[in-house]
Coordinates of C-alpha atoms in Angstrom, one line a residue:
M1 CA 24.5 44.7 -6.7
T2 CA 22.5 43.4 -4.2
S3 CA 23.4 41.3 -0.8
R4 CA 21.7 38.0 -1.0
R5 CA 22.9 37.2 2.9
P6 CA 19.7 38.1 4.7
A7 CA 17.4 36.1 2.1
L8 CA 20.3 32.5 2.6
A9 CA 20.3 32.9 6.6
L10 CA 16.2 33.4 6.8
V11 CA 16.5 30.5 4.9
V12 CA 18.5 28.4 6.5
A13 CA 16.9 29.5 10.3
T14 CA 13.3 28.7 8.7
A15 CA 14.6 25.2 7.9
L16 CA 16.4 24.9 11.7
L17 CA 13.3 25.2 13.1
G18 CA 11.7 23.1 10.6
L19 CA 14.2 20.3 11.7
M20 CA 13.7 21.6 15.5
H21 CA 9.7 21.1 15.4
A22 CA 10.0 17.9 13.1
P23 CA 8.8 14.5 15.1
A24 CA 11.3 12.1 15.6
H25 CA 9.9 9.7 13.8
A26 CA 9.7 11.7 10.4
A27 CA 14.0 11.7 10.3
E28 CA 13.4 8.5 7.9
P29 CA 16.2 7.9 5.6
D30 CA 15.6 8.8 2.0
P31 CA 16.0 5.5 -0.8
S32 CA 16.0 7.5 -3.1
W33 CA 19.6 9.1 -3.3
N34 CA 21.0 5.3 -4.0
W35 CA 18.4 3.7 -6.4
N36 CA 19.2 2.8 -9.6
R37 CA 16.1 2.9 -12.7
P38 CA 16.1 -0.4 -13.8
H39 CA 18.6 -0.8 -16.9
C40 CA 17.1 -3.6 -18.2
E41 CA 14.0 -3.9 -21.3
R42 CA 13.5 -7.5 -20.0
V43 CA 12.7 -9.1 -16.4
Y44 CA 14.4 -12.1 -15.6
G45 CA 11.8 -14.4 -13.4
D46 CA 8.7 -16.3 -13.1
G47 CA 6.6 -13.9 -14.9
S48 CA 4.7 -12.4 -11.7
V49 CA 6.7 -8.9 -11.2
T50 CA 7.1 -6.4 -14.7
F51 CA 7.6 -2.5 -14.6
T52 CA 6.2 0.2 -16.8
E53 CA 7.3 4.1 -18.0
T54 CA 4.1 4.5 -19.3
D55 CA 1.4 4.1 -16.6
G56 CA 1.3 0.7 -18.4
A57 CA 0.8 1.5 -21.4
V58 CA 3.7 -0.9 -21.9
L59 CA 4.6 -3.9 -19.7
A60 CA 8.0 -4.9 -19.5
E61 CA 8.7 -8.3 -21.1
T62 CA 9.1 -11.5 -18.6
T63 CA 11.3 -14.1 -19.8
N64 CA 8.8 -16.8 -18.1
R65 CA 5.0 -17.1 -18.3
L66 CA 2.9 -16.5 -15.1
R67 CA 1.4 -19.2 -13.9
A68 CA -1.6 -20.1 -12.3
V69 CA -3.2 -19.4 -9.6
T70 CA -1.0 -16.5 -9.0
Y71 CA -1.6 -13.0 -6.6
A72 CA 1.7 -11.2 -7.0
K73 CA 2.6 -8.8 -4.5
V74 CA 5.5 -6.7 -4.5
A75 CA 7.4 -4.0 -2.1
T76 CA 10.7 -1.4 -2.9
L77 CA 12.9 -1.9 0.5
Q78 CA 14.7 1.2 2.1
E79 CA 17.6 -1.3 0.8
P80 CA 19.0 0.3 -2.6
N81 CA 17.6 -1.5 -5.5
T82 CA 15.8 -4.2 -3.3
L83 CA 12.3 -5.5 -3.7
I84 CA 10.5 -8.0 -2.4
T85 CA 7.4 -9.8 -4.0
I86 CA 5.4 -12.9 -2.9
G87 CA 3.7 -15.3 -5.1
R88 CA 1.6 -18.1 -4.3
Q89 CA 4.2 -20.2 -2.6
T90 CA 7.5 -18.6 -3.0
I91 CA 9.3 -15.2 -1.7
Q92 CA 11.8 -14.0 -4.2
R93 CA 14.4 -11.3 -4.3
S94 CA 15.6 -8.6 -6.6
S95 CA 19.0 -6.7 -6.0
D96 CA 19.1 -5.1 -8.9
A97 CA 15.8 -2.7 -9.6
G98 CA 13.5 -5.6 -10.8
C99 CA 15.6 -6.7 -13.6
S100 CA 15.5 -10.2 -12.6
W101 CA 14.7 -12.4 -9.1
Q102 CA 15.7 -14.9 -7.0
L103 CA 13.8 -17.5 -4.6
L104 CA 14.5 -16.7 -1.4
D105 CA 11.9 -19.4 -0.1
K106 CA 9.3 -21.4 -0.3
T107 CA 6.4 -21.8 2.1
P108 CA 4.1 -24.3 2.3
D109 CA 1.4 -21.5 3.2
D110 CA -0.4 -20.4 0.4
L111 CA 0.2 -16.7 0.2
S112 CA -2.2 -15.5 -2.3
T113 CA -3.9 -13.4 0.5
Y114 CA -0.9 -11.9 2.6
D115 CA 0.4 -8.8 1.3
V116 CA 4.0 -7.4 1.4
Q117 CA 4.9 -4.3 3.5
A118 CA 8.6 -3.1 3.7
G119 CA 10.4 -2.5 6.9
P120 CA 14.0 -0.9 7.6
G121 CA 16.7 -1.2 5.5
D122 CA 16.6 -4.7 4.0
S123 CA 13.6 -5.7 6.1
A124 CA 9.7 -6.5 4.8
Y125 CA 6.9 -8.4 6.3
I126 CA 4.7 -10.8 5.2
Y127 CA 1.1 -11.2 6.5
S128 CA -2.6 -12.0 5.5
V129 CA -6.1 -10.0 7.6
N130 CA -7.0 -13.5 6.9
D131 CA -4.2 -16.0 8.6
Q132 CA -1.0 -16.8 10.2
P133 CA 1.9 -16.5 10.7
I134 CA 3.7 -13.1 10.0
H135 CA 7.1 -13.8 7.5
R136 CA 10.0 -11.6 8.3
V137 CA 12.5 -10.7 5.4
H138 CA 15.9 -9.5 7.1
G139 CA 18.3 -9.6 3.8
A140 CA 18.5 -13.2 2.3
R141 CA 17.0 -15.0 5.5
V142 CA 13.7 -15.4 6.2
T143 CA 11.7 -16.3 9.3
T144 CA 7.8 -16.6 10.5
V145 CA 6.7 -15.5 13.9
L146 CA 3.1 -15.3 14.7
G147 CA 0.9 -12.5 14.6
P148 CA -1.2 -10.8 17.7
V149 CA -4.0 -12.2 17.4
P150 CA -3.9 -16.1 17.9
G151 CA -5.6 -17.6 14.7
D152 CA -6.5 -14.6 13.1
G153 CA -4.2 -12.1 10.9
V154 CA -4.0 -8.6 11.3
A155 CA -5.4 -5.9 8.5
A156 CA -2.0 -4.0 8.7
L157 CA 1.5 -3.8 9.7
D158 CA 3.8 -0.9 9.7
A159 CA 7.3 -1.4 10.5
R160 CA 10.0 0.7 11.7
P161 CA 12.9 0.7 13.1
G162 CA 12.7 -1.0 16.8
R163 CA 8.8 -1.8 16.9
L164 CA 6.1 -3.1 14.8
R165 CA 2.4 -1.9 15.0
A166 CA 0.1 -4.1 13.4
V167 CA -4.0 -3.5 12.7
A168 CA -6.4 -6.2 13.9
R169 CA -9.2 -7.0 12.5
D170 CA -11.5 -5.6 15.0
G171 CA -9.8 -2.4 14.9
Q172 CA -7.3 -3.3 17.9
L173 CA -3.3 -1.8 17.8
Y174 CA -0.9 -4.5 18.7
D175 CA 2.3 -3.3 18.9
S176 CA 5.9 -5.4 19.2
A177 CA 9.5 -4.2 20.5
D178 CA 11.2 -7.6 19.4
D179 CA 10.6 -8.4 15.9
G180 CA 6.9 -9.7 16.3
V181 CA 7.9 -12.7 18.4
S182 CA 5.4 -11.0 21.5
W183 CA 2.7 -8.3 21.1
R184 CA 1.1 -5.3 23.5
R185 CA -2.1 -3.9 23.1
V186 CA -2.1 -0.2 22.7
G187 CA -5.2 2.1 23.0
V188 CA -8.6 0.2 22.5
P189 CA -10.3 -0.6 19.7
A190 CA -12.1 1.9 17.0
A191 CA -15.5 0.2 18.4
G192 CA -17.0 -2.3 18.9
N193 CA -18.5 -5.2 17.0
L194 CA -16.0 -4.3 14.8
F195 CA -15.1 -6.1 11.5
V196 CA -12.0 -3.9 9.8
Y197 CA -11.8 -4.5 5.8
D198 CA -8.5 -2.8 5.2
A199 CA -6.4 -0.2 7.4
V200 CA -3.8 2.3 6.4
V201 CA -0.6 3.3 8.8
D202 CA 1.0 6.9 8.3
P203 CA 4.1 6.4 6.8
R204 CA 5.3 9.7 8.7
N205 CA 3.3 9.4 12.2
P206 CA 2.4 5.5 13.1
D207 CA 0.3 6.9 15.4
H208 CA -2.1 8.1 12.8
V209 CA -4.3 5.5 11.4
V210 CA -7.5 5.1 9.1
A211 CA -9.5 1.5 9.5
G212 CA -12.0 0.7 7.0
V213 CA -14.8 -1.2 8.4
M214 CA -17.7 -3.7 7.4
S215 CA -21.3 -1.6 6.7
D216 CA -19.8 1.5 9.6
G217 CA -17.7 2.9 7.2
V218 CA -14.4 4.5 8.6
Y219 CA -12.8 5.1 11.6
V220 CA -9.2 7.2 12.5
T221 CA -7.0 8.7 15.4
F222 CA -4.4 10.7 15.9
D223 CA -3.1 9.3 18.6
G224 CA -1.9 5.8 18.8
G225 CA -5.7 4.0 19.4
R226 CA -6.3 6.1 22.6
T227 CA -9.4 7.6 21.3
W228 CA -11.1 7.5 18.0
T229 CA -13.1 8.6 15.5
R230 CA -16.1 7.8 13.2
S231 CA -15.4 9.6 9.8
R232 CA -17.9 11.4 8.1
P233 CA -20.3 11.3 5.9
V234 CA -19.5 7.9 5.5
E235 CA -21.0 6.1 7.9
R236 CA -23.4 3.6 6.2
V237 CA -20.3 2.1 3.9
N238 CA -18.9 -0.7 3.1
A239 CA -15.1 0.5 3.6
F240 CA -13.5 -2.0 1.1
S241 CA -10.1 -0.7 0.6
L242 CA -7.8 2.7 1.7
A243 CA -4.5 4.5 0.1
I244 CA -2.9 6.9 1.8
S245 CA -0.6 9.7 0.4
P246 CA 3.2 9.2 1.3
A247 CA 3.7 12.8 -0.4
D248 CA 1.1 14.4 2.4
P249 CA -1.0 11.7 4.7
S250 CA -3.7 14.1 5.6
K251 CA -5.1 12.9 2.0
V252 CA -6.3 9.4 2.5
W253 CA -8.4 7.3 -0.2
M254 CA -11.3 5.0 -0.2
E255 CA -13.2 2.6 -2.2
G256 CA -16.3 1.2 -1.1
Y257 CA -20.0 0.3 -1.2
D258 CA -22.9 3.0 -0.2
R259 CA -25.4 1.1 1.4
D260 CA -28.1 4.0 0.8
R261 CA -27.3 4.4 -2.8
S262 CA -26.2 0.9 -3.2
T263 CA -23.3 2.6 -5.3
R264 CA -19.7 2.3 -5.4
F265 CA -17.9 5.0 -5.3
I266 CA -14.2 6.2 -3.9
W267 CA -14.2 9.0 -1.8
E268 CA -11.2 11.2 -0.4
S269 CA -10.5 13.2 2.4
A270 CA -7.9 16.0 2.7
D271 CA -7.9 16.0 6.3
G272 CA -6.4 13.5 7.4
G273 CA -9.4 10.6 7.1
L274 CA -12.1 12.6 9.0
K275 CA -14.3 14.0 7.2
F276 CA -14.4 12.7 3.1
R277 CA -16.0 13.6 -0.2
E278 CA -16.9 11.5 -3.5
V279 CA -14.4 11.5 -6.5
L280 CA -15.4 9.2 -8.3
D281 CA -18.2 6.7 -8.7
Q282 CA -18.5 3.4 -10.4
S283 CA -20.2 4.6 -14.1
R284 CA -16.8 5.8 -14.7
A285 CA -14.9 3.7 -13.6
D286 CA -15.2 -0.7 -12.7
L287 CA -15.3 -0.3 -9.1
I288 CA -15.9 -3.6 -7.4
N289 CA -15.8 -5.1 -3.6
G290 CA -11.7 -3.5 -2.8
N291 CA -10.5 -2.2 -5.9
Q292 CA -6.8 -1.9 -5.1
M293 CA -5.1 2.1 -4.4
W294 CA -2.0 3.2 -4.4
G295 CA -1.1 6.8 -3.9
S296 CA 1.7 8.7 -5.3
P297 CA 5.1 8.8 -2.7
V298 CA 5.6 12.6 -5.1
D299 CA 2.0 13.8 -5.5
P300 CA -0.5 13.7 -3.3
D301 CA -3.2 14.6 -6.2
L302 CA -2.1 11.0 -7.7
L303 CA -3.9 8.2 -7.1
Y304 CA -3.6 4.4 -8.8
F305 CA -6.0 1.8 -8.6
S306 CA -6.2 -1.8 -11.0
Y307 CA -9.5 -3.5 -11.7
G308 CA -8.9 -7.2 -13.1
T309 CA -11.0 -10.5 -13.9
S310 CA -10.5 -13.9 -15.9
F311 CA -14.2 -14.2 -16.0
G312 CA -14.7 -13.6 -20.1
G313 CA -11.0 -13.2 -20.9
Y314 CA -10.8 -9.6 -20.0
G315 CA -7.9 -8.7 -18.6
A316 CA -6.9 -5.9 -16.2
D317 CA -7.0 -1.9 -16.5
L318 CA -4.3 0.0 -14.5
Y319 CA -6.0 3.5 -13.8
R320 CA -5.1 6.8 -13.3
F321 CA -6.8 9.5 -11.2
V322 CA -6.3 13.0 -10.5
P323 CA -9.1 13.8 -8.1
S324 CA -9.1 17.7 -7.7
T325 CA -10.1 17.9 -11.8
G326 CA -11.1 14.3 -12.1
E327 CA -9.4 13.2 -14.8
L328 CA -8.8 9.3 -15.2
N329 CA -6.8 7.7 -17.7
K330 CA -6.5 3.4 -17.9
Q331 CA -4.6 0.9 -19.7
H332 CA -5.1 -2.3 -20.3
N333 CA -3.1 -5.4 -20.3
N334 CA -3.9 -9.1 -21.0
Y335 CA -3.2 -10.7 -17.0
D336 CA -6.2 -11.6 -14.8
G337 CA -5.2 -8.4 -12.1
I338 CA -2.5 -6.0 -10.5
P339 CA -3.5 -6.9 -7.0
S340 CA 0.3 -4.9 -6.2
L341 CA 1.7 -2.0 -7.2
A342 CA 5.2 0.2 -6.0
F343 CA 7.0 2.7 -6.6
N344 CA 10.7 3.2 -8.0
P345 CA 12.0 5.3 -5.2
A346 CA 15.1 6.9 -7.7
D347 CA 12.2 7.8 -10.5
P348 CA 8.3 7.5 -9.2
A349 CA 7.5 7.2 -12.8
I350 CA 8.8 4.1 -13.1
L351 CA 5.7 1.6 -11.6
Y352 CA 6.6 -2.3 -10.5
L353 CA 3.7 -4.7 -11.1
G354 CA 2.4 -7.4 -9.1
L355 CA 0.4 -9.2 -11.6
A356 CA -2.2 -12.2 -11.1
E357 CA -3.0 -15.1 -13.5
E358 CA -6.0 -17.1 -12.2
R359 CA -6.6 -19.2 -15.6

């Protein structure tokens, strides 16, 4: 019988070497160990969030019908089986993997343009590219703080233990070590006179930030904003929306409008945002000025994006796209849009959908 001890020793040594060279910020807790699948066929709540196990072909029923005008956003937290969703003026929480929802807070702010970002543990942050304040969720408690730019919002907010990082609309990065009470500038703006439509922060390395801007394409930094590089060959593109793969952050997707060819595309980068190539054009999918996109947490070659409108009673489409092969599928529903999508950490084939109702 052949001994397997040398092979085992090699595996252990390789693993230890990998741990030695892994950056400290990469050791985030893995929530999938404690999460469950939703054990329900119907979602108890106001109808703003549902889930699907079939890429949108079948949606779980909701006990109430979504009211206009709502653009719901949803995020899964590290806390087991916990999600946060925002509606028109409400912040809600689920503690049973999305089967039922309870009201946490009602706010005078219209949250239609806000997004929700998971933080450490049972925390989440609710922010807008256009508005202040930032709403902080810690367990069942909701508080507010001002953002880093007086009277303005932020394009992205990244939350890690002991630090928040915000990307302002001019491409300037800001950090907070006191949960958003105070902020300090980090690095320099990506360029002068920028208007950032969207930005993404690498989930494994917060110094890797990609910003999509008006008219001038995409800028990327790998050193926390000390230096920026203008991405190629998308210098004359309105870069409306971005997504980064949690499974492999070297994969970045951008949806935008090529001003020279008067056509919308989805572009893909395989080097963290330095170079992009076209992978989908508007002849194959309904691309608008800002389709929302979400990369699979387990497959770096899988991207979801959505389209929806109430015009003509059209409804919403959820697209499933494999860039390497061009495989594209979509599932239709009667809602007015899917402004948000989150993956169940225990089973990423289960998708939570934040829904829109405009009528």
